[in-house]
Amino acid sequence: MLPLRLATRHSLFRSRRWVQSIPSFPHLNTVTEQDLAHFSKILPPTSILSTLPPRATPTDDLATYNVDWMGKYHGQANTVLRPRTTQQVSEIIKYCASQRIGIVPQGGNTGLVGGSISLQKEVVLNLGAMNNVRSFDPVSGILVADAGCILESLSNYIAPYNHVMPIDLGAKGSCQIGGNISTNAGGLRLLRYGSLHGTVLGLEVVLPDGTILDQLSTLRKDNTGYDLKQLFIGGEGTLGVVTGVSILTPPAPQASNNIFLALPHFKNILPLFQVVKRQLGEIMSAFEYIDRTAYDMALEHGLGPILDVDEVGDAQCFVLVETSGGNQDHDLEKLNNLLEHLMSADEPLIYTGTLSQSPSQFASIWALREGLTECVQKEGKPYKYDVSVPLANFQSVVDAVRERMISKGLYGDDGISKVMGYGHIGDGNLHLNVIAKHGYRPELEAALEPFIYELVASHKGSVSAEHGIGAMKAHALHYSKSDVSIEWMRKIKQVFDPLNIMNPGKVLP
Amino acid sequence: MLPLRLATRHSLFRSRRWVQSIPSFPHLNTVTEQDLAHFSKILPPTSILSTLPPRATPTDDLATYNVDWMGKYHGQANTVLRPRTTQQVSEIIKYCASQRIGIVPQGGNTGLVGGSISLQKEVVLNLGAMNNVRSFDPVSGILVADAGCILESLSNYIAPYNHVMPIDLGAKGSCQIGGNISTNAGGLRLLRYGSLHGTVLGLEVVLPDGTILDQLSTLRKDNTGYDLKQLFIGGEGTLGVVTGVSILTPPAPQASNNIFLALPHFKNILPLFQVVKRQLGEIMSAFEYIDRTAYDMALEHGLGPILDVDEVGDAQCFVLVETSGGNQDHDLEKLNNLLEHLMSADEPLIYTGTLSQSPSQFASIWALREGLTECVQKEGKPYKYDVSVPLANFQSVVDAVRERMISKGLYGDDGISKVMGYGHIGDGNLHLNVIAKHGYRPELEAALEPFIYELVASHKGSVSAEHGIGAMKAHALHYSKSDVSIEWMRKIKQVFDPLNIMNPGKVLP
């Protein structure tokens, strides 16, 4: 999970090294005073922020919208619009299309790939003021909400009805449901509830010509023609702006437990995964992986230790398993049976393991896993790769990167101090973290890229499992998608956005 | 579920009343001897069936491909091609595009809406000879298979690994996975495992110009650009031909149980659904609805009785709940607690209920629900509507149809003898069955349609929950989709199939 901090007051335009090469948009116009006058006919003054006259706002006041939470991406927008209704969104877009003004749709601005940042003074269309729940049916669990609703607010809204959102992620206090859907966010509940392609039942989208495409169905089943809404799930705002969402929320689990296991060898992880899946069945809700480097780092930073040091011995890796079930006694019995089975085997797959006995133990087991991101930040400057590779290759990918840095003479406190892997075994999603103790250096990046992308491609993996493409990885799209696929993405983009005004420079290279 | 019978030896071209108005395709050419000669360069003689010289096959031999299993749709194809490889599919389509020959992709031909039937002598491209499993990973449960694999064969293939297919339907012995995906089949496991939009991980598709679009990913997470494959899920073969499938298969449940409940009033069904969901949680795998008319019909045909007649009394409707869990003792305890809770309430939601005590009781409870389709066939000629409406409207929709027929003087043994509803409450999917005891009559159909479509539309429902559109409902698409949606479907069709050769006359009006 990602800690929640909104970067503010950064000096804008400070660093633009973050996009491989910033595209220029000669076909687009920037916002002028005349455009602002038109926006004022659509929106009240409080919904418009601009550095232009007549009500010129200081540049710093736009920082919340121009700088992402990591402080890594620095945008160029001189104007931010915060509509309250779908009709307003439609009118804004219609006007922008007529004037060839680029538009960057923006939710909570918590993305990691610069997808919600204005590259060349495109206007920022922030959805945050569209934040009403439209309806909730406690019988079916179907929630209909404005795109700008914050994920955590929606969780809180449905909690009294004993329902939970089908997605959860670290940024839940800031990220918006429209952004979650536009980026096809994964997060911590994917193993249990599946992807948004399955749980999103309908969308309301304003297309790049201002047309409102109302597919806000509240039906679980509807086989009447092409499922167009799917294109906007993970479309990263390049095909239209999601303004409304219909989503299926599952009943809240009644009991939550977790266990933490130490494994002698990585090769035990696949048989372990199978045993756990079989014995826990439908109550397994997470199966998380932490390699030894990551575990030791966590301990150095004061997390854990969850297991006895002697019993851990030379364990190569660790696993956190969470269950979410309907009956605490039943779930504990299943977990105890599992642990007993694992410990009493002739050739045990694990060295040792523990079952949380209290809510605080449950929390501290999760704290070790979730605290890794923060530990990594404290260790130095991290190169972070969010990849999908076959489960069997999790460790070999990490090892290959470490060995490459060693062979290049770049491994050590001067260069790359640590290479580690953790992530969601259950989803095949590896978070590969490469730490430069004393800061980023071009030769380090040159040794890592495209090496890592090629390595992932050699395993038929994905160079972006859940973070998306945005501005950051458009140049790397071809490592995971064939020329034919990219050509067809371009055709789809061309149909929806022939003027190329919607989030230009994102997704497609 | 649908009983499995393949209609054969029907005289072709017998009745063409089934499509509202059969479209003509002046832009397309029919297959000639010259074309056949070209197909012979791509395929061996055993893979080509044609009524044309030089090896003219009797027309009746094409009946399996020209007539659907109900014997309702009678196709016009003079040629059937049965390729074995994706490359062959690509070459066939490339040639058809060059000659403007229409193509009807066909799986098991078990659809209910004429989607796999050749309307005007388009060539039938049957995928049945592409029936190899390409790979299965028992750790992740990811299966990759040719599109022509029969659903039941795939179930059998993965059963030894303790996995099950995420879909199941009555036609499983004949239907093919490529057809399931092209029609976005729903079926009996949707409540538990979600829709194919979530469980299909990748597709290989041959596009209408012959290009092979390889998106056969075996990754659970891959956020690299637009999720193009989603368009082919439910695209009914109008955008391209699915040739390969990557799908996530869940672990097999270890225990299956069911209960059958009688409810005094329909209005109790929603609170009941909530109680059951809360108490059974993650083990609930079906929640099926049967109204009184359907239940009484089943008993007349020798199914059941599952419950004591006196205890059933004047119950208005019935519910079947199935659980699929990991531990028989745990699941039975949850079910017993549920029944006890239901029976001991001050104002019980149910009159009576029973929990199956043996595999044979489990089967006979399901037999009543699954036997309804066959009973309906025996009662007369059924008008069948597969609709989605809000759960609260299940009974009022059925009642409104019955009242309309009464008010028109069309209700009774002479006209409509029974109007009943059953279906998947959990999915909001109502199977509305209207029985004409002595056969179809135009004035009956005129009284039912568009009345029922309008009724469904007034509840913001879907005129096709799971059966699709095909040739049968293209004219009714507008009851469930806005003009804007249909216009955008047309644009998508135009991008993929500008020559309109892929399954012409289907889906779009």
Short mmCIF file of C-alpha atoms in Angstrom, two decimals, chain B residues 26 56 64 83 125 151 162 188 252 320 346 367 385 392 427 438 443 452 455 468:
data_model
loop_
_atom_site.label_atom_id
_atom_site.label_comp_id
_atom_site.label_asym_id
_atom_site.label_seq_id
_atom_site.Cartn_x
_atom_site.Cartn_y
_atom_site.Cartn_z
CA PRO B 26 -26.56 -7.09 -51.53
CA ALA B 56 -21.45 -31.98 -53.72
CA THR B 64 -26.19 -29.99 -38.17
CA PRO B 83 -10.38 -25.36 -39.93
CA LEU B 125 -16.92 -21.30 -40.19
CA LEU B 151 -17.10 -26.89 -22.25
CA ASN B 162 -9.28 -30.08 -8.51
CA LEU B 188 -25.33 -21.40 -13.20
CA ALA B 252 -13.20 -27.06 -7.03
CA LEU B 320 -33.47 -22.92 -3.92
CA ASP B 346 -41.44 -14.13 15.36
CA ALA B 367 -33.91 -31.58 -10.71
CA TYR B 385 -38.18 -14.24 -22.50
CA ALA B 392 -38.23 -6.44 -6.54
CA ASP B 427 -28.24 -12.34 -10.84
CA HIS B 438 -52.30 -25.23 -28.61
CA GLU B 443 -52.42 -12.45 -32.19
CA ILE B 452 -42.97 -7.25 -22.68
CA LEU B 455 -42.37 -3.43 -19.69
CA GLY B 468 -27.64 -12.48 -26.45
#
